[in-house]
Amino acid sequence: MKAKLVLKSDDIGINKLTPDEAFHRAVALVDSYDRAHNLFESLKTEQGRRRVLSWRAFFVLMQVHFLLEPGTAKLEDVRSSATRVQHLWPQLGIKDGFEVRYHHIESYLEDLRRLFEQDDSALRFTDNGTMKPWRGFAGTHVDTFNALYLLNTIPKELRSTDIALDATHYESWAKPFSRDKPRESSGGVKAPPKADFTQDADGRKYWSKDPEANFGHFTNNRPSIGSKGSVERNLHNTFHGSHLEVMTMVPRMGDDSLPVLACATPMHPGGAADLSQIARSLDAILQECDLDNVLMDRGYTNRDDLPQMLLERGLTKTQDLMDNQRVLVETLNADALFVDGWVYSKGMWDSLKVDLGGISRLKNTSEENERRHNLYEAREKFAYVAKTKPKKRGGVWKQELKGPAFARRVRCVNYPKTYRDQRLANLPETLCTPGNGCTCGASITIKEELLKSRQRNRFGTRKWLADYGRRSLVENYNSMIRGDITDIRRGYTRVFGTVKNGLLMTFAMAAVNLIALRRWALRRLLQDPYAVVLGENPFTFHARHHRAARVQQPAAHQLPTYGKAVAPPGVSK
């Protein structure tokens, strides 16, 4: 029998890296970041004592920690991880016998915060010297750094033109003080007696040691298993902290599978409606690779500024619709109908002008979903087709569409050409009446209001479902950062502010990407791409011979009994 090559996870550290492997990967990652030189030059000191660590060494040691211990982001734990690669410190220019202290790491993070926030109100005097940054790196946001740094972890041959977007919550280490409960502690910090309380969107007044944390609603109704949430979780389904917008690469339609890797994870205060962090991340990704489509769930349908942002960047979207959006049927200039987010002929069959129910694999049977797919496919024939790409004219976005008869998808009595062509004999006929002035065979122009609901594929069709189904990859990434590789529960990072938390999350997500890429390669009997580049010894996959299936013996109590007289039913012995 032919042997099959397999991977033994007990023999090969598929989830764990040795200190040497983590160090060399961190060095390769930092050195390959093409904007690292400008960043480090902007952070050089001009007066005072020299820094105890170079910025390159600081970045490497931070990345080494998250590769060795991805489950914790405490600054004191970075010290212990740094000592595990102490024999390699000379490669970073660190002297023997040097001890990395907590205030070293904290001061470096503070300087990075001042750089990204452009905070030059006061110079910071520490034992690392005085910093006067901003040379050659002015105007760069932490979200841009996050996207470019994470994109650097993805090999170019594993990048795609489509990305999936999803939000997940991250609770702040600082609990909020309530005005009704002034004695409530907040991470060991007491609220001052005359603190300025802030009022959130729901009317609650609070004060927090983390000034940028805010109340936000959970993206789902189920809390993280084992997470230390606040009482607000049970009362209002809210949390106090930030939202993490996760963007992952997904394979193009028909392409081979890709590893689940994040290309950007911008953070913003919980409950904030501003989408500037997503825009900055998309702009950074567009600098390095081409993008075409963004996959989102129905939670983003209420963000009116998101479609405008995608239009300006030439991106399309694939998105689920809410119940109140599926029943929308409006007349468009008395020429066409607006159904389920797109434009259809007003001569469409009456049975297709109603809410078809949507597609749900959880609520519906496969037969019911198949029936609904057929209805959506029939409705697709009456849809208007894009004639030109969306263009901005006079400050307003517009797009020209051609009718379904013009596109040779249906036959209309007002356009006899569709009846004279015998090749169109099997196409469905519209319900238009002669002389009713329909636009089935003409072109129309739609404006920005209707373009906001534009999708690459029509909602409910099989092609739309196959396109939208790729969004599950971002959910897989959420599971990796919530228990599989790491767990970003409350207390994962114990710093305050969006910038500092975003910096630590950048190093953590980069480590998750490297570990996930290693898993993906080894489980497909491929070599780790970073191991190949670094010249490490290749893995040897073991050969396993299939054995013949054993026949399971029955248990002792299941064996039949012999030699015992048994009375017939209904007869006493």
C-alpha positions as CSV (number, residue, x, y, z in Angstrom):
1,M,0.0,0.0,0.0
2,K,1.3,3.4,-0.9
3,A,2.5,5.5,2.0
4,K,1.0,8.9,2.7
5,L,3.1,11.9,3.8
6,V,1.7,13.5,6.9
7,L,2.8,16.1,9.4
8,K,3.3,15.1,13.0
9,S,2.5,18.1,15.2
10,D,4.2,16.5,18.2
11,D,7.5,16.1,16.3
12,I,7.4,19.5,14.6
13,G,6.7,22.7,16.4
14,I,3.8,23.8,14.2
15,N,2.5,26.4,16.7
16,K,5.7,27.2,18.5
17,L,8.9,28.9,17.4
18,T,12.3,28.5,18.9
19,P,13.9,31.7,20.2
20,D,16.4,31.6,17.3
21,E,13.6,31.2,14.8
22,A,11.6,34.0,16.3
23,F,14.6,36.3,16.4
24,H,15.6,35.8,12.7
25,R,12.0,36.2,11.6
26,A,11.7,39.4,13.6
27,V,14.9,40.8,12.1
28,A,13.8,39.9,8.6
29,L,10.4,41.5,9.1
30,V,11.7,44.8,10.5
31,D,14.5,45.1,7.9
32,S,12.1,44.3,5.0
33,Y,9.8,47.2,6.1
34,D,10.8,49.7,3.5
35,R,9.6,52.7,5.5
36,A,11.6,51.7,8.6
37,H,14.6,53.9,7.7
38,N,12.5,57.1,7.6
39,L,10.7,56.1,10.8
40,F,13.9,55.5,12.7
41,E,15.5,58.7,11.4
42,S,12.5,60.6,12.6
43,L,12.9,59.2,16.1
44,K,16.6,60.0,16.5
45,T,17.6,62.1,19.5
46,E,19.4,65.4,19.0
47,Q,20.4,66.2,22.5
48,G,20.9,64.4,25.8
49,R,22.3,61.0,26.4
50,R,22.2,58.3,23.7
51,R,19.4,55.8,23.7
52,V,20.1,52.6,25.5
53,L,18.5,50.7,22.5
54,S,18.4,51.5,18.9
55,W,14.9,51.8,17.4
56,R,15.7,48.8,15.2
57,A,16.6,46.8,18.3
58,F,13.4,47.9,20.0
59,F,11.2,46.8,17.1
60,V,13.0,43.5,16.9
61,L,12.6,42.7,20.6
62,M,8.9,43.7,20.5
63,Q,8.3,41.4,17.6
64,V,10.3,38.6,19.2
65,H,8.1,38.7,22.3
66,F,4.9,38.4,20.3
67,L,6.3,35.5,18.3
68,L,7.4,33.6,21.4
69,E,4.4,34.6,23.6
70,P,1.5,35.8,21.5
71,G,-0.9,35.3,24.3
72,T,0.2,38.3,26.4
73,A,1.0,41.9,25.6
74,K,2.1,43.1,29.0
75,L,5.2,45.2,28.9
76,E,6.8,43.4,31.8
77,D,6.6,40.2,29.8
78,V,8.6,41.7,27.0
79,R,11.6,41.7,29.4
80,S,11.5,38.0,29.9
81,S,11.1,37.3,26.2
82,A,14.1,39.6,25.5
83,T,16.3,37.5,27.8
84,R,15.5,34.4,25.8
85,V,17.4,35.8,22.8
86,Q,20.1,37.4,24.9
87,H,22.8,35.4,23.1
88,L,21.8,37.1,19.8
89,W,21.9,40.7,21.2
90,P,25.3,41.5,19.6
91,Q,23.6,41.3,16.2
92,L,21.4,44.3,17.3
93,G,24.3,46.2,18.8
94,I,23.3,45.6,22.4
95,K,26.2,45.2,24.8
96,D,26.6,42.1,26.9
97,G,25.2,42.4,30.4
98,F,22.6,45.0,29.5
99,E,19.2,44.6,31.2
100,V,16.0,45.7,29.5
101,R,13.8,47.5,32.0
102,Y,10.1,48.3,32.0
103,H,10.7,52.1,31.7
104,H,12.8,51.5,28.6
105,I,9.9,49.9,26.8
106,E,7.3,52.4,28.1
107,S,9.4,55.4,27.1
108,Y,9.8,54.1,23.6
109,L,6.1,53.6,23.2
110,E,5.5,57.1,24.5
111,D,7.9,58.5,21.9
112,L,6.1,56.6,19.2
113,R,2.8,58.0,20.5
114,R,4.1,61.5,20.3
115,L,5.3,60.9,16.7
116,F,2.0,59.5,15.4
117,E,-0.1,62.1,17.3
118,Q,2.3,64.9,16.3
119,D,2.5,65.9,20.0
120,D,5.4,68.4,20.3
121,S,3.9,70.4,23.1
122,A,6.6,69.3,25.5
123,L,9.9,67.6,25.1
124,R,10.3,64.3,26.9
125,F,13.5,64.0,29.0
126,T,14.3,60.5,30.0
127,D,17.4,58.5,30.4
128,N,17.1,57.7,26.7
129,G,17.7,61.3,25.8
130,T,15.5,64.1,24.5
131,M,13.5,63.5,21.3
132,K,12.7,66.0,18.6
133,P,11.0,63.9,16.0
134,W,8.9,64.5,12.8
135,R,11.8,64.7,10.3
136,G,10.7,62.8,7.1
137,F,7.8,61.1,8.8
138,A,5.4,64.0,9.5
139,G,1.7,63.4,8.8
140,T,1.9,59.6,9.1
141,H,-0.9,58.0,11.2
142,V,-0.7,54.9,13.3
143,D,-3.4,53.3,11.1
144,T,-1.1,53.8,8.0
145,F,1.8,52.3,9.9
146,N,-0.4,49.4,11.0
147,A,-1.5,48.5,7.4
148,L,1.9,48.8,5.8
149,Y,3.6,46.8,8.6
150,L,1.0,44.0,8.5
151,L,1.1,44.0,4.7
152,N,4.8,43.4,4.9
153,T,4.2,40.0,6.5
154,I,2.2,38.8,3.5
155,P,4.3,37.4,0.6
156,K,3.4,39.1,-2.7
157,E,2.4,35.8,-4.3
158,L,-0.2,35.4,-1.5
159,R,-1.9,38.8,-1.9
160,S,-5.2,39.3,-3.5
161,T,-7.4,42.1,-4.9
162,D,-10.3,41.3,-2.6
163,I,-10.4,41.9,1.2
164,A,-13.0,41.1,3.9
165,L,-13.9,43.6,6.6
166,D,-15.3,42.9,10.1
167,A,-15.3,44.6,13.4
168,T,-14.6,43.1,16.8
169,H,-14.6,44.6,20.3
170,Y,-11.6,45.2,22.6
171,E,-12.3,46.2,26.2
172,S,-10.1,48.7,27.8
173,W,-8.0,47.8,30.8
174,A,-9.4,50.9,32.6
175,K,-12.9,50.4,33.8
176,P,-15.2,53.4,33.7
177,F,-16.2,55.3,36.9
178,S,-19.9,55.9,37.1
179,R,-21.2,59.1,38.7
180,D,-23.6,56.9,40.6
181,K,-20.8,54.6,41.9
182,P,-17.9,57.0,42.7
183,R,-16.0,54.3,44.7
184,E,-15.7,51.9,41.8
185,S,-12.1,51.1,41.1
186,S,-10.6,51.4,37.6
187,G,-7.5,49.2,37.2
188,G,-6.2,50.2,40.6
189,V,-6.7,53.9,39.9
190,K,-9.0,56.1,41.9
191,A,-11.1,58.8,40.2
192,P,-10.3,62.3,41.4
193,P,-13.2,63.9,43.3
194,K,-13.7,66.7,40.7
195,A,-13.2,64.6,37.6
196,D,-14.7,65.8,34.4
197,F,-17.3,63.2,33.5
198,T,-18.1,62.4,29.9
199,Q,-21.6,61.5,28.5
200,D,-21.8,58.7,26.0
201,A,-24.4,58.2,23.2
202,D,-26.8,56.4,25.6
203,G,-26.8,59.2,28.2
204,R,-24.5,57.5,30.7
205,K,-22.0,59.8,32.5
206,Y,-18.6,58.2,33.3
207,W,-15.0,58.9,33.8
208,S,-12.1,56.6,32.8
209,K,-8.3,56.6,33.1
210,D,-8.2,55.8,29.4
211,P,-9.4,59.1,27.9
212,E,-10.0,57.6,24.4
213,A,-12.0,54.6,25.5
214,N,-15.7,54.8,24.9
215,F,-18.9,52.8,25.3
216,G,-19.7,50.7,22.3
217,H,-22.1,47.8,21.5
218,F,-20.8,44.3,21.0
219,T,-20.6,43.1,17.5
220,N,-22.5,40.0,18.7
221,N,-24.7,39.1,21.6
222,R,-22.4,36.4,23.0
223,P,-19.5,37.5,25.2
224,S,-16.1,36.0,24.9
225,I,-15.8,32.7,26.9
226,G,-13.8,33.3,30.0
227,S,-13.3,37.1,29.4
228,K,-13.5,39.5,32.3
229,G,-16.2,41.8,31.1
230,S,-17.9,44.6,33.0
231,V,-21.4,44.6,34.4
232,E,-22.5,46.6,31.4
233,R,-22.2,43.5,29.3
234,N,-25.3,41.9,30.9
235,L,-27.3,45.1,31.3
236,H,-26.9,47.0,28.0
237,N,-24.9,44.6,25.8
238,T,-22.2,47.2,25.7
239,F,-18.5,47.4,26.5
240,H,-16.0,50.1,27.4
241,G,-13.0,50.2,25.0
242,S,-12.3,50.3,21.3
243,H,-13.4,48.6,18.1
244,L,-10.8,46.7,16.1
245,E,-11.6,46.8,12.3
246,V,-10.0,43.6,10.9
247,M,-9.2,43.4,7.2
248,T,-8.0,40.1,5.7
249,M,-7.1,39.0,2.2
250,V,-9.5,36.6,0.5
251,P,-8.8,34.7,-2.7
252,R,-10.3,35.9,-5.9
253,M,-13.3,34.1,-7.3
254,G,-12.1,30.8,-8.8
255,D,-8.5,31.1,-7.3
256,D,-6.9,28.7,-5.0
257,S,-7.2,29.1,-1.2
258,L,-5.1,31.6,0.7
259,P,-3.9,31.6,4.3
260,V,-6.0,33.7,6.6
261,L,-3.8,36.8,7.1
262,A,-4.7,40.3,8.3
263,C,-3.6,43.2,6.1
264,A,-4.8,45.9,8.5
265,T,-6.3,46.1,12.0
266,P,-7.1,49.8,12.7
267,M,-8.6,50.8,16.1
268,H,-11.0,53.5,17.0
269,P,-13.0,54.3,20.2
270,G,-16.0,52.1,20.8
271,G,-19.2,53.5,19.4
272,A,-17.5,56.0,17.1
273,A,-19.2,56.5,13.7
274,D,-16.1,57.9,12.0
275,L,-14.7,55.8,9.2
276,S,-11.5,57.7,8.8
277,Q,-9.4,54.8,10.2
278,I,-10.8,52.4,7.5
279,A,-10.1,55.0,4.8
280,R,-6.5,55.4,6.0
281,S,-6.0,51.7,6.0
282,L,-7.4,51.3,2.5
283,D,-5.2,54.1,1.2
284,A,-2.1,52.4,2.7
285,I,-3.0,49.1,1.1
286,L,-3.6,50.7,-2.2
287,Q,-0.1,52.0,-2.1
288,E,1.3,48.5,-2.2
289,C,-1.2,46.4,-4.2
290,D,-4.4,46.7,-6.3
291,L,-7.8,46.3,-4.7
292,D,-11.1,45.6,-6.4
293,N,-13.8,44.5,-3.9
294,V,-14.6,44.7,-0.2
295,L,-16.7,42.0,1.5
296,M,-18.8,43.2,4.5
297,D,-21.6,41.9,6.6
298,R,-25.0,43.6,7.1
299,G,-23.7,45.6,10.1
300,Y,-22.1,48.1,7.7
301,T,-25.3,48.9,5.7
302,N,-26.1,51.6,8.2
303,R,-22.9,53.5,7.5
304,D,-24.0,56.0,4.9
305,D,-20.5,57.4,4.4
306,L,-18.9,54.0,3.7
307,P,-20.3,53.6,0.1
308,Q,-19.1,57.1,-0.7
309,M,-15.6,56.2,0.6
310,L,-15.5,53.1,-1.6
311,L,-16.7,55.0,-4.7
312,E,-13.9,57.5,-4.4
313,R,-11.3,54.7,-4.3
314,G,-12.8,52.8,-7.2
315,L,-13.9,49.8,-5.1
316,T,-17.0,47.7,-5.2
317,K,-18.6,45.9,-2.4
318,T,-20.3,42.6,-1.6
319,Q,-22.7,42.9,1.3
320,D,-25.7,41.2,2.9
321,L,-28.9,43.2,3.2
322,M,-31.0,43.8,6.3
323,D,-34.7,42.8,6.4
324,N,-35.9,46.3,6.0
325,Q,-33.7,46.8,2.9
326,R,-34.9,43.7,1.1
327,V,-38.6,44.8,1.1
328,L,-37.7,48.2,-0.5
329,V,-39.5,48.7,-3.8
330,E,-39.5,52.2,-5.2
331,T,-40.3,53.8,-8.5
332,L,-37.3,55.3,-10.2
333,N,-38.4,58.3,-12.3
334,A,-41.4,56.2,-13.5
335,D,-39.0,54.3,-15.7
336,A,-37.7,51.5,-13.6
337,L,-37.9,49.8,-10.2
338,F,-35.5,49.8,-7.3
339,V,-35.5,46.4,-5.6
340,D,-33.0,44.9,-3.1
341,G,-30.5,47.6,-3.7
342,W,-30.5,47.7,-7.5
343,V,-32.4,48.9,-10.6
344,Y,-34.8,46.6,-12.4
345,S,-37.3,46.9,-15.3
346,K,-40.8,48.0,-14.3
347,G,-42.0,45.2,-16.6
348,M,-40.6,42.6,-14.3
349,W,-43.0,39.8,-13.3
350,D,-45.2,40.6,-10.3
351,S,-44.0,37.5,-8.5
352,L,-40.5,38.9,-8.4
353,K,-41.4,42.4,-7.1
354,V,-41.9,41.2,-3.6
355,D,-39.4,40.3,-0.8
356,L,-38.0,36.9,-1.8
357,G,-36.9,36.2,1.8
358,G,-33.1,36.3,1.4
359,I,-30.7,33.3,1.7
360,S,-30.0,31.7,5.1
361,R,-28.3,28.4,5.6
362,L,-29.2,28.4,9.3
363,K,-33.0,29.2,9.1
364,N,-33.9,27.6,5.8
365,T,-33.6,24.1,4.4
366,S,-31.4,23.4,1.3
367,E,-34.6,22.9,-0.7
368,E,-36.0,26.3,0.4
369,N,-32.7,28.0,-0.4
370,E,-32.6,26.4,-3.8
371,R,-36.1,27.6,-4.5
372,R,-35.2,31.2,-3.5
373,H,-32.0,31.0,-5.6
374,N,-34.1,30.2,-8.7
375,L,-36.3,33.2,-8.0
376,Y,-33.3,35.5,-7.6
377,E,-31.8,34.1,-10.8
378,A,-35.1,34.8,-12.6
379,R,-35.1,38.4,-11.3
380,E,-31.5,38.8,-12.5
381,K,-32.7,38.7,-16.1
382,F,-34.7,42.0,-15.6
383,A,-31.8,43.9,-14.0
384,Y,-30.1,46.9,-15.6
385,V,-26.5,46.4,-16.5
386,A,-23.6,48.9,-16.0
387,K,-22.7,50.6,-19.3
388,T,-20.0,52.8,-17.8
389,K,-18.1,53.0,-14.5
390,P,-19.2,55.4,-11.8
391,K,-17.9,58.9,-12.5
392,K,-18.0,62.1,-10.6
393,R,-19.6,64.9,-12.6
394,G,-20.3,68.3,-11.1
395,G,-19.5,67.0,-7.7
396,V,-22.1,64.2,-7.9
397,W,-21.4,60.5,-8.6
398,K,-23.3,59.1,-11.6
399,Q,-23.3,55.9,-13.6
400,E,-24.9,55.1,-16.9
401,L,-26.9,51.8,-17.1
402,K,-28.4,50.0,-20.1
403,G,-31.8,48.3,-19.9
404,P,-32.2,44.5,-19.9
405,A,-33.6,44.5,-23.4
406,F,-30.6,46.6,-24.6
407,A,-28.3,44.0,-22.9
408,R,-30.2,41.1,-24.6
409,R,-31.4,39.6,-21.3
410,V,-35.2,39.9,-21.9
411,R,-37.6,40.5,-24.7
412,C,-39.8,43.7,-24.6
413,V,-42.7,44.6,-26.9
414,N,-41.5,48.2,-27.1
415,Y,-38.3,47.0,-28.7
416,P,-39.3,44.7,-31.6
417,K,-35.6,44.0,-32.3
418,T,-35.6,41.5,-29.4
419,Y,-38.4,39.5,-31.1
420,R,-36.8,39.5,-34.6
421,D,-33.6,38.0,-33.3
422,Q,-34.2,34.2,-33.1
423,R,-31.3,33.8,-30.8
424,L,-33.4,35.5,-28.1
425,A,-36.4,33.3,-28.5
426,N,-35.9,31.5,-25.1
427,L,-35.5,34.7,-23.1
428,P,-38.3,35.8,-20.7
429,E,-40.7,38.5,-21.8
430,T,-41.5,41.6,-19.8
431,L,-45.0,42.7,-18.8
432,C,-44.5,46.0,-20.6
433,T,-47.4,47.2,-22.7
434,P,-46.9,48.8,-26.1
435,G,-46.3,52.5,-25.9
436,N,-45.9,52.7,-22.1
437,G,-42.6,54.4,-22.5
438,C,-40.4,51.8,-20.7
439,T,-36.6,52.0,-20.8
440,C,-35.9,48.3,-21.2
441,G,-34.0,49.0,-24.4
442,A,-32.5,52.4,-23.6
443,S,-29.9,53.8,-21.2
444,I,-30.6,55.6,-17.9
445,T,-28.4,57.5,-15.5
446,I,-28.5,56.8,-11.7
447,K,-27.1,59.2,-9.2
448,E,-25.2,58.9,-5.9
449,E,-28.2,57.9,-3.8
450,L,-28.7,54.7,-5.7
451,L,-25.0,54.0,-6.2
452,K,-24.6,53.6,-2.4
453,S,-26.3,50.2,-2.6
454,R,-24.4,49.1,-5.7
455,Q,-22.8,45.6,-5.4
456,R,-20.6,43.7,-7.8
457,N,-23.2,40.8,-8.0
458,R,-26.9,41.0,-7.6
459,F,-28.1,40.1,-4.1
460,G,-29.5,36.6,-3.7
461,T,-28.0,35.0,-6.8
462,R,-25.7,32.0,-6.6
463,K,-22.8,34.1,-7.9
464,W,-23.5,36.6,-5.0
465,L,-23.6,33.9,-2.4
466,A,-20.3,32.4,-3.7
467,D,-18.8,35.8,-3.6
468,Y,-20.1,36.7,-0.1
469,G,-19.2,33.3,1.3
470,R,-15.5,34.2,1.1
471,R,-16.2,36.6,4.0
472,S,-15.9,33.7,6.4
473,L,-12.2,34.1,6.3
474,V,-12.3,37.2,8.4
475,E,-14.4,35.3,10.9
476,N,-11.7,32.6,11.0
477,Y,-9.1,35.3,11.8
478,N,-11.3,36.6,14.6
479,S,-11.3,33.1,16.1
480,M,-7.5,33.0,15.9
481,I,-7.2,36.2,17.9
482,R,-9.8,35.1,20.4
483,G,-8.5,31.8,21.7
484,D,-6.7,29.9,18.9
485,I,-3.3,31.7,18.6
486,T,-3.9,34.6,21.1
487,D,-6.8,36.0,23.0
488,I,-7.4,39.7,23.0
489,R,-9.6,39.7,26.0
490,R,-9.7,42.6,28.5
491,G,-6.2,43.0,30.0
492,Y,-4.3,41.8,27.0
493,T,-2.7,45.2,26.7
494,R,-2.4,47.4,29.8
495,V,-1.7,50.7,28.3
496,F,-4.0,53.6,27.6
497,G,-4.8,55.4,24.4
498,T,-5.6,54.3,20.9
499,V,-2.1,54.8,19.6
500,K,-0.3,52.8,22.2
501,N,-2.9,50.0,22.0
502,G,-2.7,50.1,18.2
503,L,1.0,49.8,18.2
504,L,1.0,46.7,20.5
505,M,-1.8,45.2,18.4
506,T,0.3,45.8,15.2
507,F,3.1,43.7,16.6
508,A,0.7,41.1,17.9
509,M,-1.2,40.8,14.6
510,A,2.0,40.5,12.7
511,A,3.0,37.6,14.9
512,V,-0.4,36.0,14.4
513,N,0.2,36.4,10.6
514,L,3.6,34.6,10.7
515,I,2.2,31.8,12.9
516,A,-0.9,31.4,10.7
517,L,1.3,31.3,7.6
518,R,3.5,28.7,9.1
519,R,0.5,26.5,10.0
520,W,-1.1,26.9,6.5
521,A,2.2,25.9,4.8
522,L,3.0,22.9,7.0
523,R,-0.5,21.4,7.0
524,R,-0.3,21.4,3.2
525,L,3.1,19.7,3.3
526,L,4.8,22.9,2.2
527,Q,7.8,24.6,3.6
528,D,7.4,27.7,5.7
529,P,8.0,30.7,3.3
530,Y,10.1,32.5,6.0
531,A,12.1,29.3,6.7
532,V,13.0,29.1,3.0
533,V,14.1,32.8,2.8
534,L,16.1,32.5,6.0
535,G,17.8,29.3,4.9
536,E,16.6,27.2,7.8
537,N,16.7,23.4,7.7
538,P,13.7,22.1,5.8
539,F,11.1,20.1,7.5
540,T,11.0,16.3,6.9
541,F,7.5,15.0,6.6
542,H,6.9,11.5,8.0
543,A,5.4,8.7,5.9
544,R,2.5,6.9,7.5
545,H,1.3,3.5,6.3
546,H,-2.4,2.7,6.5
547,R,-3.2,-0.3,8.6
548,A,-6.1,-2.6,8.1
549,A,-9.2,-1.6,10.0
550,R,-9.7,-3.5,13.2
551,V,-13.0,-5.2,14.1
552,Q,-14.3,-3.8,17.3
553,Q,-15.0,-6.5,19.8
554,P,-18.3,-6.2,21.8
555,A,-18.2,-5.3,25.5
556,A,-18.6,-8.0,28.1
557,H,-22.2,-7.0,28.9
558,Q,-23.1,-7.2,25.2
559,L,-22.0,-10.8,24.8
560,P,-24.8,-13.4,24.4
561,T,-25.5,-15.8,27.2
562,Y,-25.6,-19.6,26.6
563,G,-26.7,-22.6,28.7
564,K,-29.3,-20.6,30.6
565,A,-33.0,-21.6,30.5
566,V,-35.2,-18.7,29.5
567,A,-38.9,-18.9,30.0
568,P,-41.2,-18.0,27.0
569,P,-42.9,-14.6,27.2
570,G,-46.0,-14.6,29.4
571,V,-45.1,-18.0,31.0
572,S,-43.8,-18.1,34.6
573,K,-40.8,-20.3,35.1
